[in-house]
mmCIF file of C-alpha atoms in Angstrom:
data_model
loop_
_atom_site.group_PDB
_atom_site.id
_atom_site.type_symbol
_atom_site.label_atom_id
_atom_site.label_comp_id
_atom_site.label_asym_id
_atom_site.label_seq_id
_atom_site.Cartn_x
_atom_site.Cartn_y
_atom_site.Cartn_z
ATOM 1 C CA UNK A 1 179.254 -156.169 59.390
ATOM 2 C CA UNK A 2 182.295 -157.811 60.823
ATOM 3 C CA UNK A 3 184.296 -160.442 59.015
ATOM 4 C CA UNK A 4 183.199 -162.980 61.621
ATOM 5 C CA UNK A 5 179.806 -163.317 59.901
ATOM 6 C CA UNK A 6 179.453 -166.355 57.624
ATOM 7 C CA UNK A 7 176.686 -166.272 55.025
ATOM 8 C CA UNK A 8 174.529 -169.235 54.075
ATOM 9 C CA UNK A 9 172.810 -168.729 50.717
ATOM 10 C CA UNK A 10 169.983 -171.198 50.203
ATOM 11 C CA UNK A 11 166.780 -171.890 48.358
ATOM 12 C CA UNK A 12 163.656 -172.068 50.504
ATOM 13 C CA UNK A 13 163.195 -175.810 49.970
ATOM 14 C CA UNK A 14 166.710 -176.474 51.329
ATOM 15 C CA UNK A 15 165.732 -175.331 54.834
ATOM 16 C CA UNK A 16 165.071 -178.009 57.434
ATOM 17 C CA UNK A 17 162.541 -177.751 60.279
ATOM 18 C CA UNK A 18 165.339 -176.767 62.703
ATOM 19 C CA UNK A 19 166.300 -173.883 60.369
ATOM 20 C CA UNK A 20 162.713 -172.559 60.366
ATOM 21 C CA UNK A 21 162.536 -172.787 64.161
ATOM 22 C CA UNK A 22 165.858 -170.942 64.565
ATOM 23 C CA UNK A 23 164.765 -168.250 62.085
ATOM 24 C CA UNK A 24 161.388 -167.942 63.815
ATOM 25 C CA UNK A 25 163.145 -167.271 67.130
ATOM 26 C CA UNK A 26 165.411 -164.706 65.417
ATOM 27 C CA UNK A 27 162.411 -162.853 63.906
ATOM 28 C CA UNK A 28 160.410 -162.992 67.155
ATOM 29 C CA UNK A 29 163.270 -161.242 68.954
ATOM 30 C CA UNK A 30 164.217 -158.871 66.135
ATOM 31 C CA UNK A 31 160.731 -157.742 65.131
ATOM 32 C CA UNK A 32 159.121 -158.216 68.547
ATOM 33 C CA UNK A 33 161.067 -155.392 70.141
ATOM 34 C CA UNK A 34 159.150 -153.026 67.813
ATOM 35 C CA UNK A 35 155.791 -154.404 68.918
ATOM 36 C CA UNK A 36 154.006 -157.692 69.559
ATOM 37 C CA UNK A 37 151.957 -157.248 66.371
ATOM 38 C CA UNK A 38 155.116 -157.377 64.226
ATOM 39 C CA UNK A 39 156.295 -160.566 65.949
ATOM 40 C CA UNK A 40 152.966 -162.406 65.786
ATOM 41 C CA UNK A 41 153.429 -163.947 62.284
ATOM 42 C CA UNK A 42 156.578 -165.740 63.487
ATOM 43 C CA UNK A 43 154.988 -167.622 66.366
ATOM 44 C CA UNK A 44 155.007 -171.408 66.290
ATOM 45 C CA UNK A 45 158.208 -171.867 64.303
ATOM 46 C CA UNK A 46 157.044 -169.929 61.239
ATOM 47 C CA UNK A 47 159.925 -168.158 59.470
ATOM 48 C CA UNK A 48 157.909 -165.967 57.077
ATOM 49 C CA UNK A 49 155.252 -163.292 57.539
ATOM 50 C CA UNK A 50 153.457 -162.964 54.188
ATOM 51 C CA UNK A 51 154.774 -164.473 50.987
ATOM 52 C CA UNK A 52 157.468 -167.104 51.448
ATOM 53 C CA UNK A 53 160.861 -166.201 50.050
ATOM 54 C CA UNK A 54 162.316 -168.041 47.118
ATOM 55 C CA UNK A 55 165.839 -167.573 48.370
ATOM 56 C CA UNK A 56 167.421 -166.622 51.694
ATOM 57 C CA UNK A 57 170.724 -165.144 52.760
ATOM 58 C CA UNK A 58 171.328 -165.955 56.426
ATOM 59 C CA UNK A 59 174.295 -164.492 58.271
ATOM 60 C CA UNK A 60 175.686 -166.444 61.235
ATOM 61 C CA UNK A 61 178.277 -165.584 63.861
ATOM 62 C CA UNK A 62 179.385 -167.212 67.110
ATOM 63 C CA UNK A 63 176.033 -166.276 68.737
ATOM 64 C CA UNK A 64 173.747 -167.747 66.053
ATOM 65 C CA UNK A 65 171.796 -165.892 63.384
ATOM 66 C CA UNK A 66 173.182 -162.389 62.929
ATOM 67 C CA UNK A 67 171.170 -161.221 59.897
ATOM 68 C CA UNK A 68 168.655 -162.342 57.293
ATOM 69 C CA UNK A 69 167.490 -161.245 53.850
ATOM 70 C CA UNK A 70 164.629 -162.908 51.958
ATOM 71 C CA UNK A 71 164.342 -162.679 48.163
ATOM 72 C CA UNK A 72 161.351 -163.419 45.938
ATOM 73 C CA UNK A 73 161.142 -162.991 42.157
ATOM 74 C CA UNK A 74 157.762 -161.647 41.149
ATOM 75 C CA UNK A 75 155.999 -159.393 38.706
ATOM 76 C CA UNK A 76 154.711 -156.109 40.027
ATOM 77 C CA UNK A 77 152.782 -153.442 38.177
ATOM 78 C CA UNK A 78 154.242 -149.936 38.323
ATOM 79 C CA UNK A 79 151.597 -147.602 36.943
ATOM 80 C CA UNK A 80 150.586 -149.499 33.787
ATOM 81 C CA UNK A 81 153.846 -151.453 33.344
ATOM 82 C CA UNK A 82 154.303 -155.106 34.363
ATOM 83 C CA UNK A 83 157.829 -155.468 35.689
ATOM 84 C CA UNK A 84 159.893 -158.427 36.893
ATOM 85 C CA UNK A 85 161.717 -157.652 40.149
ATOM 86 C CA UNK A 86 163.475 -159.432 42.959
ATOM 87 C CA UNK A 87 161.622 -158.312 46.053
ATOM 88 C CA UNK A 88 163.809 -158.001 49.130
ATOM 89 C CA UNK A 89 162.087 -158.511 52.461
ATOM 90 C CA UNK A 90 162.251 -160.250 55.812
ATOM 91 C CA UNK A 91 165.281 -158.117 56.462
ATOM 92 C CA UNK A 92 166.558 -158.378 59.991
ATOM 93 C CA UNK A 93 169.680 -157.722 62.011
ATOM 94 C CA UNK A 94 170.255 -158.937 65.536
ATOM 95 C CA UNK A 95 169.933 -155.890 67.822
ATOM 96 C CA UNK A 96 173.518 -156.067 69.124
ATOM 97 C CA UNK A 97 174.822 -155.719 65.531
ATOM 98 C CA UNK A 98 172.730 -152.759 64.355
ATOM 99 C CA UNK A 99 174.788 -149.914 62.958
ATOM 100 C CA UNK A 100 177.746 -152.115 62.004
ATOM 101 C CA UNK A 101 177.262 -151.905 58.246
ATOM 102 C CA UNK A 102 174.770 -154.710 57.634
ATOM 103 C CA UNK A 103 173.443 -152.857 54.595
ATOM 104 C CA UNK A 104 176.570 -154.046 52.835
ATOM 105 C CA UNK A 105 175.208 -157.574 53.254
ATOM 106 C CA UNK A 106 173.341 -156.980 50.008
ATOM 107 C CA UNK A 107 176.708 -157.284 48.307
ATOM 108 C CA UNK A 108 176.609 -160.953 49.364
ATOM 109 C CA UNK A 109 173.464 -161.558 47.303
ATOM 110 C CA UNK A 110 174.292 -159.241 44.399
ATOM 111 C CA UNK A 111 175.885 -162.019 42.245
ATOM 112 C CA UNK A 112 172.801 -164.187 42.823
ATOM 113 C CA UNK A 113 170.504 -161.333 41.817
ATOM 114 C CA UNK A 114 172.466 -160.954 38.590
ATOM 115 C CA UNK A 115 172.109 -164.693 37.874
ATOM 116 C CA UNK A 116 168.350 -164.463 38.557
ATOM 117 C CA UNK A 117 168.067 -162.178 35.536
ATOM 118 C CA UNK A 118 166.017 -159.471 37.233
ATOM 119 C CA UNK A 119 166.264 -155.877 36.059
ATOM 120 C CA UNK A 120 165.607 -154.389 39.522
ATOM 121 C CA UNK A 121 165.531 -155.152 43.223
ATOM 122 C CA UNK A 122 162.412 -153.744 44.893
ATOM 123 C CA UNK A 123 161.751 -153.365 48.583
ATOM 124 C CA UNK A 124 159.521 -151.535 51.021
ATOM 125 C CA UNK A 125 159.961 -150.542 54.640
ATOM 126 C CA UNK A 126 157.901 -148.687 57.210
ATOM 127 C CA UNK A 127 158.232 -144.884 57.362
ATOM 128 C CA UNK A 128 160.031 -145.309 60.703
ATOM 129 C CA UNK A 129 162.937 -146.904 58.793
ATOM 130 C CA UNK A 130 163.486 -143.891 56.498
ATOM 131 C CA UNK A 131 166.845 -142.892 58.037
ATOM 132 C CA UNK A 132 168.183 -146.438 57.717
ATOM 133 C CA UNK A 133 167.159 -146.695 54.049
ATOM 134 C CA UNK A 134 168.502 -143.204 53.262
ATOM 135 C CA UNK A 135 171.901 -144.211 54.688
ATOM 136 C CA UNK A 136 171.821 -147.357 52.576
ATOM 137 C CA UNK A 137 170.908 -145.414 49.426
ATOM 138 C CA UNK A 138 173.689 -142.853 49.971
ATOM 139 C CA UNK A 139 176.169 -145.541 48.979
ATOM 140 C CA UNK A 140 174.630 -145.588 45.498
ATOM 141 C CA UNK A 141 173.403 -149.188 45.631
ATOM 142 C CA UNK A 142 169.743 -148.152 45.609
ATOM 143 C CA UNK A 143 167.384 -145.195 45.260
ATOM 144 C CA UNK A 144 164.271 -144.204 47.166
ATOM 145 C CA UNK A 145 161.277 -143.805 44.855
ATOM 146 C CA UNK A 146 159.073 -141.041 46.275
ATOM 147 C CA UNK A 147 155.359 -140.370 45.880
ATOM 148 C CA UNK A 148 154.371 -144.016 45.467
ATOM 149 C CA UNK A 149 151.868 -146.145 47.359
ATOM 150 C CA UNK A 150 151.938 -149.946 47.332
ATOM 151 C CA UNK A 151 148.879 -152.200 47.102
ATOM 152 C CA UNK A 152 149.237 -155.754 48.399
ATOM 153 C CA UNK A 153 146.958 -158.650 49.198
ATOM 154 C CA UNK A 154 146.778 -159.638 52.838
ATOM 155 C CA UNK A 155 148.564 -162.856 53.739
ATOM 156 C CA UNK A 156 145.378 -164.181 55.373
ATOM 157 C CA UNK A 157 141.692 -163.625 54.655
ATOM 158 C CA UNK A 158 139.644 -162.041 57.439
ATOM 159 C CA UNK A 159 135.864 -161.594 57.150
ATOM 160 C CA UNK A 160 136.062 -158.137 58.758
ATOM 161 C CA UNK A 161 138.809 -156.754 56.463
ATOM 162 C CA UNK A 162 139.169 -156.122 52.737
ATOM 163 C CA UNK A 163 141.470 -158.603 50.940
ATOM 164 C CA UNK A 164 143.951 -155.866 49.915
ATOM 165 C CA UNK A 165 145.548 -152.846 51.525
ATOM 166 C CA UNK A 166 147.256 -149.743 50.172
ATOM 167 C CA UNK A 167 150.214 -148.479 52.159
ATOM 168 C CA UNK A 168 152.318 -145.347 52.184
ATOM 169 C CA UNK A 169 155.706 -146.984 52.693
ATOM 170 C CA UNK A 170 159.301 -146.222 51.762
ATOM 171 C CA UNK A 171 159.992 -147.806 48.359
ATOM 172 C CA UNK A 172 163.587 -148.474 47.405
ATOM 173 C CA UNK A 173 164.874 -149.795 44.105
ATOM 174 C CA UNK A 174 168.302 -151.097 43.120
ATOM 175 C CA UNK A 175 169.192 -151.506 39.457
ATOM 176 C CA UNK A 176 170.567 -154.942 38.563
ATOM 177 C CA UNK A 177 170.061 -155.569 34.840
ATOM 178 C CA UNK A 178 168.879 -152.066 33.845
ATOM 179 C CA UNK A 179 169.588 -148.479 34.871
ATOM 180 C CA UNK A 180 167.410 -146.475 37.265
ATOM 181 C CA UNK A 181 166.382 -144.315 34.295
ATOM 182 C CA UNK A 182 164.398 -147.331 33.055
ATOM 183 C CA UNK A 183 162.272 -147.652 36.235
ATOM 184 C CA UNK A 184 158.714 -146.903 35.028
ATOM 185 C CA UNK A 185 156.803 -143.870 36.323
ATOM 186 C CA UNK A 186 153.704 -144.334 38.429
ATOM 187 C CA UNK A 187 152.163 -143.424 41.772
ATOM 188 C CA UNK A 188 150.869 -146.926 42.583
ATOM 189 C CA UNK A 189 152.747 -150.211 42.668
ATOM 190 C CA UNK A 190 150.564 -153.299 42.601
ATOM 191 C CA UNK A 191 152.371 -156.136 44.344
ATOM 192 C CA UNK A 192 149.580 -158.580 43.365
ATOM 193 C CA UNK A 193 150.321 -160.764 46.351
ATOM 194 C CA UNK A 194 151.316 -160.450 49.995
ATOM 195 C CA UNK A 195 154.487 -158.616 50.908
ATOM 196 C CA UNK A 196 157.576 -160.652 51.541
#
């Protein structure tokens, strides 16, 4: 990511209505080009899809929002182990900046993650994003955890759907306060809430 990107690090309750509207527009454009279904949660000025982030890192350049990372501390269950993590989600890069090293933007939030006192960063992405995540993990900041499904609650209740879903997604983990050797074994991660 070029040096012309300025990062705003903020708690969720520090955002104003105009910030949510600007982020909503960013997500509609960023996620919408992969399908209308992915953009739908961001209609009407909404700047989150499932769970609301606790903290946001928003990158700006001369053209507006360049990138976004949402962070939420939560407990997940890996196999039989309850584990505190910082979930990373709502990750987006403006299309004209893709491929310019945005994965290094996590270095912007790394000091915050250390202050949050979490042992691991946890994130999931669709299978279609495998190459992107593998490139990111090659730098040694994170590892892909294979052979794991993730169960989450749906963000909204629908009478024609079960309240949870199990997905075969790419799971990546970054050690913050512990080593990767301490990540618990298991083939199911229970998010116990909607994805970020």
